CSV table of C-alpha atoms and ligand atoms in Angstrom, one decimal:
chain,number,residue,atom,x,y,z
A,1,ALA,CA,23.8,-17.6,-8.7
A,2,GLY,CA,26.5,-14.9,-8.6
A,3,PRO,CA,27.7,-12.8,-5.7
A,4,CYS,CA,25.2,-10.1,-6.4
A,5,ASP,CA,22.3,-12.5,-6.6
A,6,ILE,CA,23.3,-13.6,-3.1
A,7,TYR,CA,23.5,-10.0,-1.8
A,8,SER,CA,20.1,-9.3,-3.3
A,9,SER,CA,18.6,-12.3,-1.5
A,10,GLY,CA,20.1,-11.0,1.7
A,11,GLY,CA,18.4,-7.6,1.3
A,12,THR,CA,21.6,-5.8,0.6
A,13,PRO,CA,21.8,-5.4,-3.2
A,14,CYS,CA,24.9,-4.6,-5.2
A,15,VAL,CA,25.1,-0.9,-6.2
A,16,ALA,CA,28.4,-1.5,-8.0
A,17,ALA,CA,29.9,-4.7,-9.3
A,18,HIS,CA,33.2,-4.8,-11.1
A,19,SER,CA,35.2,-7.7,-12.5
A,20,THR,CA,37.4,-8.4,-15.5
A,21,THR,CA,37.2,-12.1,-14.8
A,22,ARG,CA,33.5,-13.1,-14.5
A,23,ALA,CA,29.9,-12.1,-14.4
A,24,LEU,CA,28.8,-11.2,-10.8
A,25,PHE,CA,25.1,-11.7,-11.5
A,26,SER,CA,24.2,-15.1,-13.0
A,27,ALA,CA,22.0,-13.3,-15.6
A,28,TYR,CA,24.7,-10.7,-16.6
A,29,THR,CA,25.7,-11.0,-20.2
A,30,GLY,CA,26.9,-7.4,-20.8
A,31,PRO,CA,30.4,-6.2,-21.2
A,32,LEU,CA,32.9,-6.8,-18.3
A,33,TYR,CA,35.6,-4.4,-19.4
A,34,GLN,CA,37.0,-2.5,-22.4
A,35,VAL,CA,40.5,-2.7,-23.7
A,36,LYS,CA,42.3,-0.3,-26.0
A,37,ARG,CA,45.2,-1.5,-28.2
A,38,GLY,CA,48.4,0.4,-29.0
A,39,SER,CA,48.6,-0.3,-32.7
A,40,ASP,CA,45.6,1.8,-33.8
A,41,GLY,CA,43.9,3.0,-30.6
A,42,ALA,CA,40.9,0.9,-31.3
A,43,THR,CA,38.8,-0.4,-28.4
A,44,THR,CA,36.7,-3.5,-27.9
A,45,THR,CA,34.6,-4.8,-25.0
A,46,ILE,CA,35.2,-8.2,-23.4
A,47,SER,CA,32.0,-10.1,-22.3
A,48,PRO,CA,31.4,-13.3,-20.4
A,49,LEU,CA,31.2,-16.7,-22.1
A,50,SER,CA,28.2,-18.8,-21.3
A,51,SER,CA,30.1,-20.1,-18.2
A,52,GLY,CA,30.1,-16.5,-16.9
A,53,VAL,CA,33.9,-16.3,-17.2
A,54,ALA,CA,35.4,-13.5,-19.3
A,55,ASN,CA,36.2,-14.3,-23.0
A,56,ALA,CA,39.9,-13.9,-22.6
A,57,ALA,CA,40.4,-15.4,-26.1
A,58,ALA,CA,38.6,-12.4,-27.6
A,59,GLN,CA,41.1,-10.1,-25.9
A,60,ASP,CA,44.1,-12.2,-27.0
A,61,ALA,CA,42.9,-12.0,-30.6
A,62,PHE,CA,42.2,-8.3,-30.5
A,63,CYS,CA,45.6,-7.5,-28.9
A,64,ALA,CA,47.7,-9.9,-31.0
A,65,GLY,CA,50.9,-8.2,-32.2
A,66,THR,CA,50.4,-5.1,-30.1
A,67,THR,CA,49.9,-4.0,-26.5
A,68,CYS,CA,46.5,-3.5,-24.7
A,69,LEU,CA,45.4,-1.4,-21.7
A,70,ILE,CA,42.2,-1.8,-19.7
A,71,THR,CA,40.3,1.4,-20.3
A,72,ILE,CA,36.9,0.7,-18.6
A,73,ILE,CA,35.8,-1.7,-15.9
A,74,TYR,CA,32.0,-1.8,-16.4
A,75,ASP,CA,29.6,-1.8,-13.5
A,76,GLN,CA,27.4,-4.9,-13.8
A,77,SER,CA,24.7,-3.6,-11.3
A,78,GLY,CA,22.9,-1.6,-14.0
A,79,ARG,CA,23.6,1.7,-12.3
A,80,GLY,CA,26.3,2.7,-14.7
A,81,ASN,CA,29.0,3.0,-12.0
A,82,HIS,CA,31.8,2.2,-14.4
A,83,LEU,CA,35.5,2.7,-13.4
A,84,THR,CA,37.7,4.7,-15.8
A,85,GLN,CA,41.2,6.2,-15.7
A,86,ALA,CA,41.5,8.2,-12.4
A,87,PRO,CA,41.8,12.0,-12.7
A,88,PRO,CA,44.3,14.1,-10.8
A,89,GLY,CA,43.2,15.2,-7.3
A,90,GLY,CA,45.3,15.9,-4.2
A,91,PHE,CA,48.1,14.2,-6.1
A,92,ASN,CA,48.7,14.1,-9.8
A,93,GLY,CA,49.1,10.7,-11.6
A,94,PRO,CA,52.0,10.0,-13.9
A,95,ASP,CA,50.0,10.0,-17.2
A,96,SER,CA,49.1,13.0,-19.4
A,97,ASN,CA,47.3,15.9,-17.6
A,98,GLY,CA,47.9,14.3,-14.2
A,99,TYR,CA,45.7,11.3,-14.8
A,100,ASP,CA,46.8,8.0,-13.4
A,101,ASN,CA,48.0,5.2,-15.6
A,102,LEU,CA,45.8,2.5,-17.0
A,103,ALA,CA,46.6,-1.2,-16.3
A,104,SER,CA,48.0,-3.6,-18.8
A,105,ALA,CA,45.4,-6.1,-20.0
A,106,ILE,CA,47.8,-9.0,-19.6
A,107,GLY,CA,49.5,-8.4,-16.2
A,108,ALA,CA,47.4,-10.7,-14.1
A,109,PRO,CA,46.4,-13.9,-16.0
A,110,VAL,CA,44.4,-16.5,-14.0
A,111,THR,CA,42.0,-19.4,-14.6
A,112,LEU,CA,38.5,-19.7,-13.2
A,113,ASN,CA,37.3,-23.3,-13.3
A,114,GLY,CA,40.1,-23.9,-15.8
A,115,GLN,CA,39.1,-21.0,-18.2
A,116,LYS,CA,41.6,-18.2,-18.7
A,117,ALA,CA,40.8,-14.7,-17.6
A,118,TYR,CA,42.8,-11.6,-16.7
A,119,GLY,CA,42.7,-9.5,-13.6
A,120,VAL,CA,43.7,-5.8,-13.1
A,121,PHE,CA,47.4,-5.5,-12.2
A,122,VAL,CA,47.8,-2.2,-10.5
A,123,SER,CA,51.4,-0.9,-10.7
A,124,PRO,CA,52.4,2.2,-8.7
A,125,GLY,CA,50.8,5.2,-10.6
A,126,THR,CA,47.8,3.2,-11.8
A,127,GLY,CA,44.3,4.0,-10.8
A,128,TYR,CA,40.6,3.9,-11.7
A,129,ARG,CA,37.8,6.0,-10.3
A,130,ASN,CA,34.1,7.1,-10.6
A,131,ASN,CA,33.4,10.4,-9.0
A,132,ALA,CA,29.8,10.5,-10.0
A,133,ALA,CA,28.5,7.1,-8.8
A,134,SER,CA,24.9,6.6,-8.1
A,135,GLY,CA,23.3,4.5,-5.3
A,136,THR,CA,26.5,4.2,-3.2
A,137,ALA,CA,26.4,5.0,0.5
A,138,ARG,CA,26.5,8.7,1.5
A,139,GLY,CA,27.0,10.2,5.0
A,140,ASP,CA,26.6,7.5,7.7
A,141,ALA,CA,24.5,5.2,5.5
A,142,ALA,CA,25.2,1.5,5.7
A,143,GLU,CA,27.2,-0.4,3.0
A,144,GLY,CA,29.3,-3.5,2.5
A,145,MET,CA,32.0,-4.4,0.0
A,146,TYR,CA,34.3,-7.2,-0.9
A,147,ALA,CA,37.1,-7.7,-3.3
A,148,VAL,CA,39.1,-10.7,-4.6
A,149,LEU,CA,42.8,-9.7,-4.7
A,150,ASP,CA,46.3,-11.2,-5.2
A,151,GLY,CA,47.6,-11.7,-1.7
A,152,THR,CA,51.2,-11.7,-3.0
A,153,HIS,CA,51.1,-8.4,-4.8
A,154,TYR,CA,51.2,-5.4,-2.5
A,155,ASN,CA,53.5,-2.7,-1.1
A,156,GLY,CA,53.6,-0.2,1.7
A,157,ALA,CA,52.7,2.9,-0.2
A,158,CYS,CA,49.4,4.7,0.0
A,159,CYS,CA,47.0,3.1,-0.9
A,160,PHE,CA,45.8,0.0,-2.8
A,161,ASP,CA,42.0,0.6,-2.1
A,162,TYR,CA,38.7,-0.5,-3.5
A,163,GLY,CA,35.6,1.2,-2.3
A,164,ASN,CA,33.9,4.5,-1.2
A,165,ALA,CA,35.9,7.7,-1.5
A,166,GLU,CA,35.7,11.5,-2.1
A,167,THR,CA,33.9,12.8,-5.2
A,168,ASN,CA,36.6,15.5,-5.8
A,169,SER,CA,39.7,13.2,-5.5
A,170,ARG,CA,40.9,15.2,-2.5
A,171,ASP,CA,41.3,14.6,1.2
A,172,THR,CA,38.2,16.2,2.6
A,173,GLY,CA,38.6,14.9,6.1
A,174,ASN,CA,38.3,12.0,8.5
A,175,GLY,CA,35.4,9.7,7.7
A,176,HIS,CA,35.0,10.8,4.1
A,177,MET,CA,36.0,7.3,2.8
A,178,GLU,CA,35.2,3.7,3.6
A,179,ALA,CA,37.2,1.4,1.4
A,180,ILE,CA,39.0,-1.9,1.5
A,181,TYR,CA,42.8,-1.5,1.8
A,182,PHE,CA,45.3,-4.2,1.2
A,183,GLY,CA,49.1,-3.9,1.7
A,184,ASP,CA,51.8,-3.5,4.3
A,185,SER,CA,51.7,0.2,5.0
A,186,THR,CA,52.7,1.0,8.6
A,187,VAL,CA,52.0,4.7,8.4
A,188,TRP,CA,48.6,4.4,10.1
A,189,GLY,CA,47.2,1.1,11.3
A,190,THR,CA,48.9,-2.3,11.4
A,191,GLY,CA,47.9,-5.8,12.4
A,192,SER,CA,49.8,-8.8,13.8
A,193,GLY,CA,53.0,-9.9,12.1
A,194,LYS,CA,54.7,-8.0,9.2
A,195,GLY,CA,51.7,-7.8,6.9
A,196,PRO,CA,50.2,-7.5,4.4
A,197,TRP,CA,46.9,-6.7,6.1
A,198,ILE,CA,43.3,-6.0,5.1
A,199,MET,CA,42.4,-2.7,6.7
A,200,ALA,CA,39.7,-0.1,6.2
A,201,ASP,CA,40.7,3.2,4.6
A,202,LEU,CA,38.5,5.7,6.4
A,203,GLU,CA,40.5,8.7,5.2
A,204,ASN,CA,43.6,10.0,7.1
A,205,GLY,CA,43.9,6.5,8.5
A,206,LEU,CA,44.0,2.9,7.6
A,207,PHE,CA,42.2,1.1,10.4
A,208,SER,CA,42.8,-2.5,11.5
A,209,GLY,CA,40.4,-2.4,14.5
A,210,SER,CA,38.7,-0.3,17.1
A,211,SER,CA,41.5,2.1,17.7
A,212,ALA,CA,44.1,3.8,15.5
A,213,GLY,CA,47.5,2.0,15.3
A,214,ASN,CA,48.1,-1.6,16.0
A,215,ASN,CA,45.3,-4.1,16.5
A,216,ALA,CA,46.6,-7.6,17.0
A,217,GLY,CA,43.4,-9.2,15.9
A,218,ASP,CA,44.0,-8.3,12.2
A,219,PRO,CA,46.3,-11.0,10.9
A,220,SER,CA,49.0,-10.9,8.2
A,221,ILE,CA,47.6,-12.6,5.0
A,222,ALA,CA,49.6,-15.1,3.0
A,223,TYR,CA,47.2,-16.6,0.5
A,224,ARG,CA,47.7,-16.2,-3.3
A,225,PHE,CA,44.0,-15.3,-3.7
A,226,ILE,CA,42.3,-13.4,-0.9
A,227,THR,CA,38.8,-12.3,-0.2
A,228,ALA,CA,38.7,-9.0,1.6
A,229,ALA,CA,35.5,-7.6,3.0
A,230,ILE,CA,34.7,-4.3,4.8
A,231,LYS,CA,31.3,-3.1,6.0
A,232,GLY,CA,30.0,-0.1,7.9
A,233,GLU,CA,26.8,1.2,9.4
A,234,PRO,CA,26.1,3.7,12.2
A,235,ASN,CA,28.3,2.9,15.3
A,236,GLN,CA,29.5,-0.3,13.8
A,237,TRP,CA,31.9,-1.6,11.2
A,238,ALA,CA,33.8,-4.8,10.4
A,239,ILE,CA,36.8,-6.3,8.6
A,240,ARG,CA,36.5,-9.9,7.3
A,241,GLY,CA,38.8,-11.9,5.1
A,242,GLY,CA,40.0,-15.3,4.0
A,243,ASN,CA,41.4,-17.5,1.3
A,244,ALA,CA,39.5,-16.9,-2.0
A,245,ALA,CA,40.4,-20.4,-3.2
A,246,SER,CA,39.1,-22.4,-0.2
A,247,GLY,CA,37.5,-22.3,3.1
A,248,SER,CA,35.5,-19.6,4.9
A,249,LEU,CA,35.8,-16.0,5.9
A,250,SER,CA,37.0,-15.0,9.4
A,251,THR,CA,36.0,-11.8,11.2
A,252,PHE,CA,39.2,-9.8,12.0
A,253,TYR,CA,37.2,-7.0,13.6
A,254,SER,CA,33.6,-6.2,14.3
A,255,GLY,CA,32.6,-3.4,16.6
A,256,ALA,CA,32.5,0.3,17.3
A,257,ARG,CA,33.8,3.1,15.1
A,258,PRO,CA,37.2,4.5,15.9
A,259,GLN,CA,37.2,6.9,18.8
A,260,VAL,CA,38.9,9.6,16.8
A,261,SER,CA,37.0,12.7,15.8
A,262,GLY,CA,35.3,12.5,12.4
A,263,TYR,CA,34.8,8.8,12.1
A,264,ASN,CA,31.4,8.6,14.0
A,265,PRO,CA,29.2,9.4,12.3
A,266,MET,CA,30.9,8.9,9.0
A,267,SER,CA,30.7,11.4,6.1
A,268,LYS,CA,30.9,9.0,3.1
A,269,GLU,CA,30.8,10.7,-0.3
A,270,GLY,CA,30.0,7.8,-2.6
A,271,ALA,CA,32.7,8.0,-5.3
A,272,ILE,CA,34.4,4.6,-6.1
A,273,ILE,CA,38.1,4.1,-6.3
A,274,LEU,CA,40.4,1.2,-7.4
A,275,GLY,CA,44.1,1.1,-6.7
A,276,ILE,CA,44.5,4.5,-5.2
A,277,GLY,CA,43.8,6.6,-2.1
A,278,GLY,CA,41.0,9.0,-1.7
A,279,ASP,CA,43.2,11.9,-2.6
A,280,ASN,CA,44.6,10.1,-5.6
A,281,SER,CA,47.7,9.0,-3.7
A,282,ASN,CA,49.0,6.5,-6.3
A,283,GLY,CA,52.2,4.8,-5.0
A,284,ALA,CA,50.6,1.5,-4.1
A,285,GLN,CA,50.4,-1.8,-6.0
A,286,GLY,CA,48.1,-4.7,-6.0
A,287,THR,CA,45.9,-6.9,-8.2
A,288,PHE,CA,42.1,-6.8,-8.4
A,289,TYR,CA,40.0,-9.6,-9.9
A,290,GLU,CA,36.4,-8.8,-8.7
A,291,GLY,CA,34.6,-6.7,-6.2
A,292,VAL,CA,31.2,-5.2,-5.3
A,293,MET,CA,29.7,-2.5,-3.1
A,294,THR,CA,26.3,-2.9,-1.6
A,295,SER,CA,23.5,-0.8,-0.2
A,296,GLY,CA,22.9,-1.8,3.4
A,297,TYR,CA,25.0,-3.7,5.9
A,298,PRO,CA,25.4,-7.3,4.6
A,299,SER,CA,24.9,-10.1,7.2
A,300,ASP,CA,27.8,-12.4,8.0
A,301,ALA,CA,25.7,-15.2,6.6
A,302,THR,CA,25.3,-13.4,3.3
A,303,GLU,CA,29.0,-12.7,3.0
A,304,ASN,CA,29.7,-16.4,3.9
A,305,SER,CA,27.5,-17.4,0.9
A,306,VAL,CA,29.4,-15.0,-1.3
A,307,GLN,CA,32.7,-16.5,-0.1
A,308,ALA,CA,31.4,-20.0,-1.1
A,309,ASN,CA,30.5,-18.6,-4.5
A,310,ILE,CA,34.0,-17.2,-4.9
A,311,VAL,CA,35.6,-20.5,-3.9
A,312,ALA,CA,33.4,-22.3,-6.4
A,313,ALA,CA,34.7,-20.0,-9.1
A,314,LYS,CA,38.0,-21.8,-8.6
A,315,TYR,CA,40.6,-19.1,-9.1
A,316,ALA,CA,44.0,-20.5,-9.9
A,317,VAL,CA,47.3,-19.2,-11.3
A,318,ALA,CA,48.0,-19.2,-15.1
A,319,PRO,CA,51.3,-18.9,-16.9
A,320,LEU,CA,52.9,-15.5,-16.9
A,321,THR,CA,55.2,-16.3,-19.9
A,322,SER,CA,54.7,-17.4,-23.5
A,323,GLY,CA,56.8,-17.6,-26.7
A,324,PRO,CA,60.3,-19.1,-26.9
A,325,ALA,CA,61.2,-21.0,-23.7
A,326,LEU,CA,64.2,-19.9,-21.5
A,327,THR,CA,66.1,-22.4,-19.5
A,328,VAL,CA,66.9,-21.4,-15.9
A,329,GLY,CA,70.6,-21.7,-15.3
A,330,SER,CA,71.5,-21.3,-19.0
A,331,SER,CA,73.6,-18.4,-20.4
A,332,ILE,CA,71.8,-16.3,-23.2
A,333,SER,CA,72.5,-13.3,-25.3
A,334,LEU,CA,69.7,-11.1,-26.6
A,335,ARG,CA,69.9,-9.6,-30.1
A,336,ALA,CA,67.9,-6.5,-31.1
A,337,THR,CA,65.6,-7.0,-34.1
A,338,THR,CA,65.0,-3.3,-35.2
A,339,ALA,CA,66.5,-2.9,-38.7
A,340,CYS,CA,69.1,-0.4,-37.4
A,341,CYS,CA,70.5,-2.7,-34.9
A,342,THR,CA,70.4,-6.4,-35.7
A,343,THR,CA,74.1,-6.9,-34.8
A,344,ARG,CA,73.5,-5.3,-31.4
A,345,TYR,CA,73.0,-7.3,-28.2
A,346,ILE,CA,71.8,-6.3,-24.7
A,347,ALA,CA,75.0,-5.7,-22.8
A,348,HIS,CA,76.3,-3.6,-19.9
A,349,SER,CA,79.0,-1.0,-19.4
A,350,GLY,CA,79.4,-0.8,-15.7
A,351,SER,CA,75.9,-0.3,-14.3
A,352,THR,CA,74.5,1.0,-17.6
A,353,VAL,CA,72.5,-1.5,-19.6
A,354,ASN,CA,72.8,-0.8,-23.4
A,355,THR,CA,73.1,-2.5,-26.7
A,356,GLN,CA,76.6,-3.2,-28.2
A,357,VAL,CA,77.7,-4.7,-31.4
A,358,VAL,CA,79.0,-8.2,-30.5
A,359,SER,CA,80.1,-11.1,-32.6
A,360,SER,CA,81.9,-14.4,-32.2
A,361,SER,CA,85.2,-12.6,-32.8
A,362,SER,CA,84.6,-10.0,-30.1
A,363,ALA,CA,86.9,-9.8,-27.1
A,364,THR,CA,86.1,-12.1,-24.2
A,365,ALA,CA,85.3,-9.1,-21.9
A,366,LEU,CA,82.6,-7.8,-24.3
A,367,LYS,CA,81.2,-11.3,-24.8
A,368,GLN,CA,80.8,-11.6,-21.1
A,369,GLN,CA,79.2,-8.1,-20.9
A,370,ALA,CA,76.6,-9.3,-23.4
A,371,SER,CA,75.8,-12.6,-21.7
A,372,TRP,CA,73.2,-13.2,-19.0
A,373,THR,CA,72.5,-16.2,-16.8
A,374,VAL,CA,68.7,-16.9,-16.7
A,375,ARG,CA,67.5,-17.2,-13.1
A,376,ALA,CA,64.0,-17.9,-11.7
A,377,GLY,CA,62.4,-14.5,-11.2
A,378,LEU,CA,63.5,-13.0,-7.9
A,379,ALA,CA,60.0,-11.8,-7.1
A,380,ASN,CA,58.0,-14.5,-8.9
A,381,ASN,CA,59.5,-17.8,-10.1
A,382,ALA,CA,57.0,-18.0,-12.9
A,383,CYS,CA,59.1,-15.3,-14.6
A,384,PHE,CA,62.8,-14.6,-14.9
A,385,SER,CA,65.7,-12.5,-13.7
A,386,PHE,CA,68.9,-11.9,-15.6
A,387,GLU,CA,72.2,-12.2,-13.8
A,388,SER,CA,75.4,-10.7,-15.2
A,389,ARG,CA,77.9,-13.3,-16.4
A,390,ASP,CA,80.9,-11.2,-15.5
A,391,THR,CA,79.4,-9.7,-12.3
A,392,PRO,CA,77.7,-12.6,-10.4
A,393,GLY,CA,75.2,-11.4,-7.9
A,394,SER,CA,74.3,-8.4,-10.1
A,395,PHE,CA,71.0,-8.4,-12.0
A,396,ILE,CA,69.3,-6.3,-14.7
A,397,ARG,CA,66.7,-4.2,-12.8
A,398,HIS,CA,64.7,-1.1,-13.6
A,399,SER,CA,65.0,2.1,-11.7
A,400,ASN,CA,63.2,5.2,-12.7
A,401,PHE,CA,62.2,3.1,-15.8
A,402,GLY,CA,65.8,2.8,-17.0
A,403,LEU,CA,67.4,-0.6,-16.9
A,404,VAL,CA,70.6,-0.8,-14.9
A,405,LEU,CA,72.9,-3.5,-13.6
A,406,ASN,CA,72.9,-3.5,-9.8
A,407,ALA,CA,74.0,-5.9,-7.0
A,408,ASN,CA,71.0,-7.7,-5.5
A,409,ASP,CA,70.4,-5.9,-2.1
A,410,GLY,CA,68.0,-8.6,-1.0
A,411,SER,CA,65.1,-6.2,-0.8
A,412,LYS,CA,61.5,-6.9,-2.0
A,413,LEU,CA,61.7,-3.8,-4.2
A,414,PHE,CA,64.9,-5.0,-5.9
A,415,ALA,CA,63.4,-8.5,-6.5
A,416,GLU,CA,60.4,-6.9,-8.1
A,417,ASP,CA,62.4,-4.5,-10.2
A,418,ALA,CA,64.5,-7.4,-11.4
A,419,THR,CA,61.7,-9.7,-12.4
A,420,PHE,CA,60.6,-10.0,-16.0
A,421,CYS,CA,58.1,-12.1,-17.9
A,422,THR,CA,58.8,-13.2,-21.5
A,423,GLN,CA,56.2,-13.4,-24.2
A,424,ALA,CA,56.3,-14.0,-27.9
A,425,GLY,CA,58.0,-11.0,-29.6
A,426,ILE,CA,55.5,-8.3,-30.3
A,427,ASN,CA,56.9,-7.8,-33.8
A,428,GLY,CA,56.8,-11.6,-34.4
A,429,GLN,CA,60.5,-12.2,-33.7
A,430,GLY,CA,61.9,-13.8,-30.6
A,431,SER,CA,60.6,-12.6,-27.3
A,432,SER,CA,59.4,-9.4,-25.7
A,433,ILE,CA,60.5,-9.0,-22.0
A,434,ARG,CA,57.8,-7.5,-19.8
A,435,SER,CA,58.4,-6.0,-16.4
A,436,TRP,CA,56.6,-8.1,-13.8
A,437,SER,CA,55.9,-5.1,-11.6
A,438,TYR,CA,55.0,-2.7,-14.5
A,439,PRO,CA,53.5,-5.0,-17.1
A,440,THR,CA,52.7,-2.2,-19.5
A,441,ARG,CA,56.5,-1.8,-19.8
A,442,TYR,CA,59.0,-3.9,-21.8
A,443,PHE,CA,62.7,-4.0,-22.3
A,444,ARG,CA,63.3,-1.5,-25.1
A,445,HIS,CA,66.5,-0.2,-26.7
A,446,TYR,CA,66.2,3.5,-27.4
A,447,ASN,CA,69.3,5.3,-28.7
A,448,ASN,CA,71.1,2.1,-27.8
A,449,THR,CA,70.2,2.5,-24.1
A,450,LEU,CA,67.8,0.0,-22.4
A,451,TYR,CA,64.6,1.2,-20.6
A,452,ILE,CA,61.3,-0.4,-19.6
A,453,ALA,CA,59.0,1.4,-22.0
A,454,SER,CA,55.3,1.5,-22.5
A,455,ASN,CA,53.7,1.9,-25.9
A,456,GLY,CA,52.9,5.6,-26.2
A,457,GLY,CA,53.6,6.6,-22.6
A,458,VAL,CA,54.8,10.0,-21.4
A,459,HIS,CA,58.6,9.4,-21.7
A,460,THR,CA,60.6,10.0,-24.9
A,461,PHE,CA,61.6,6.4,-24.7
A,462,ASP,CA,57.9,5.4,-24.8
A,463,ALA,CA,57.5,6.7,-28.4
A,464,THR,CA,55.2,4.6,-30.5
A,465,ALA,CA,57.5,4.7,-33.6
A,466,ALA,CA,59.5,1.5,-33.8
A,467,PHE,CA,58.0,0.3,-30.5
A,468,ASN,CA,57.2,-3.2,-31.6
A,469,ASP,CA,60.7,-3.8,-33.1
A,470,ASP,CA,62.5,-2.1,-30.2
A,471,VAL,CA,60.9,-4.4,-27.7
A,472,SER,CA,61.5,-7.7,-29.6
A,473,PHE,CA,64.8,-9.5,-29.0
A,474,VAL,CA,66.0,-12.9,-30.2
A,475,ALA,CA,67.6,-15.1,-27.5
A,476,SER,CA,70.4,-17.4,-28.4
A,477,ALA,CA,73.1,-19.3,-26.5
A,478,GLY,CA,75.2,-16.8,-24.6
A,479,PHE,CA,78.5,-15.5,-26.1
A,480,ALA,CA,80.1,-16.4,-22.8
B,1,AHR,O1,43.5,7.3,4.8
B,1,AHR,C1,44.7,7.0,4.1
B,1,AHR,C2,44.9,8.0,3.0
B,1,AHR,O2,45.2,9.3,3.5
B,1,AHR,C3,43.8,8.2,2.0
B,1,AHR,O3,43.6,7.2,1.1
B,1,AHR,C4,44.3,9.5,1.3
B,1,AHR,O4,43.2,10.2,0.8
B,1,AHR,C5,45.0,10.2,2.4
B,1,AHR,O5,46.3,10.6,2.0
B,2,AHR,O1,61.6,1.9,-12.4
B,2,AHR,C1,60.5,2.3,-11.7
B,2,AHR,C2,60.8,2.4,-10.2
B,2,AHR,O2,61.8,3.4,-10.0
B,2,AHR,C3,61.3,1.2,-9.5
B,2,AHR,O3,60.4,0.3,-9.1
B,2,AHR,C4,62.0,1.8,-8.3
B,2,AHR,O4,63.1,1.1,-7.9
B,2,AHR,C5,62.4,3.2,-8.7
B,2,AHR,O5,62.0,4.1,-7.8
């Protein structure tokens, strides 16, 4: 059985079921998601294998030698409640016409029972939505929902959500949403410790318990894979959660609606959001693997069976890097492969990261500027950070999508901005160096300056012309 078979048996059927990793009904054989590749704009759908796990190899073959974005996350419930690129609302997204960005197809690799699959890695600015969903709860009607998320990928911005929201992408008032939130925002509610927390986004408030503000019963979460569940019915709602890779769910809150005007009764509108707030607030980050929404208030027993099913799916981490290996602690230099520039290496002039012509006869200072010590990724040790040879303690990081050399300030944002995952060079040479936190974006030289660029994004440095060559670099032993 899949999670939705279990919800059906419990009398609270799925009305939306989304996953890029597996079928959520045992009988589901339709498409899980659609990807679009950068080379020619072609799309394909990825379906489950006979095991129920997504056919990641089909994606890898389709996306070979180019980039891919997740364009559609299909609804497996049969209601057509698919998630697509979120439109502008109270806030504009960063993509064309105010839409949010789409997620990279390779930002969140995992295995399920040993089989490779990909989750949805939501960077700030990324969001999916369906403003015309059918069968989802309206008004004060009862519903439940769960999601499997990466418990180590979050931030404090509004709002990494999955669930029920406004149909016009705007803040239409208290009680117009009921969605899972995950992150360490302290603007509205908080739980115990420093976060991140599972909270309910009920509009104009993230709630961790009966009252607005702090509720000590909602714990900080520290699992790599988490199950987060929210459910609501008249005069009653609950937060539950646990480790998606083992054990059971705990109830962090169950009881009355918040005693703040507008939340009892609720005014749910029934749209579905992923990665954003109700009003298209899009500063948050997180990773989504699977989730559903139900009709009716699921029993704890039903949710406990769903948790057992998730644990049995055996989510585990998969490598974030591929292609030529880098050795932590070694010094490397990185040569451009675009025909214009094959004598140029990634270097720095002060805080500017650029390419410069370097050779074995260059001055020592220039050789040092073009040499980088490979470090374990500051935010994720499955990837890398690049420390300056001549300015120890300073690392290549992105800021406003430019690459700069800055001293490590010890912050979580710095660590994330300075973490990069290598993969086989997209043009077939060397390596391409992907931002961990924005995996649609790669080290790119553009007019001899370094950026993190996406293939065909809104910036001039995202231009598709020469993209594959500009993002492919050959690593060698460092000049210094
Ligand atoms: O409730 C928190 C957020 O407040 C909602 O997601 C958003 O619509 C509003 O800005
Ligand atoms: O480079 C994109 C973002 O810009 C970085 O994450 C942040 O440091 C800056 O605001």
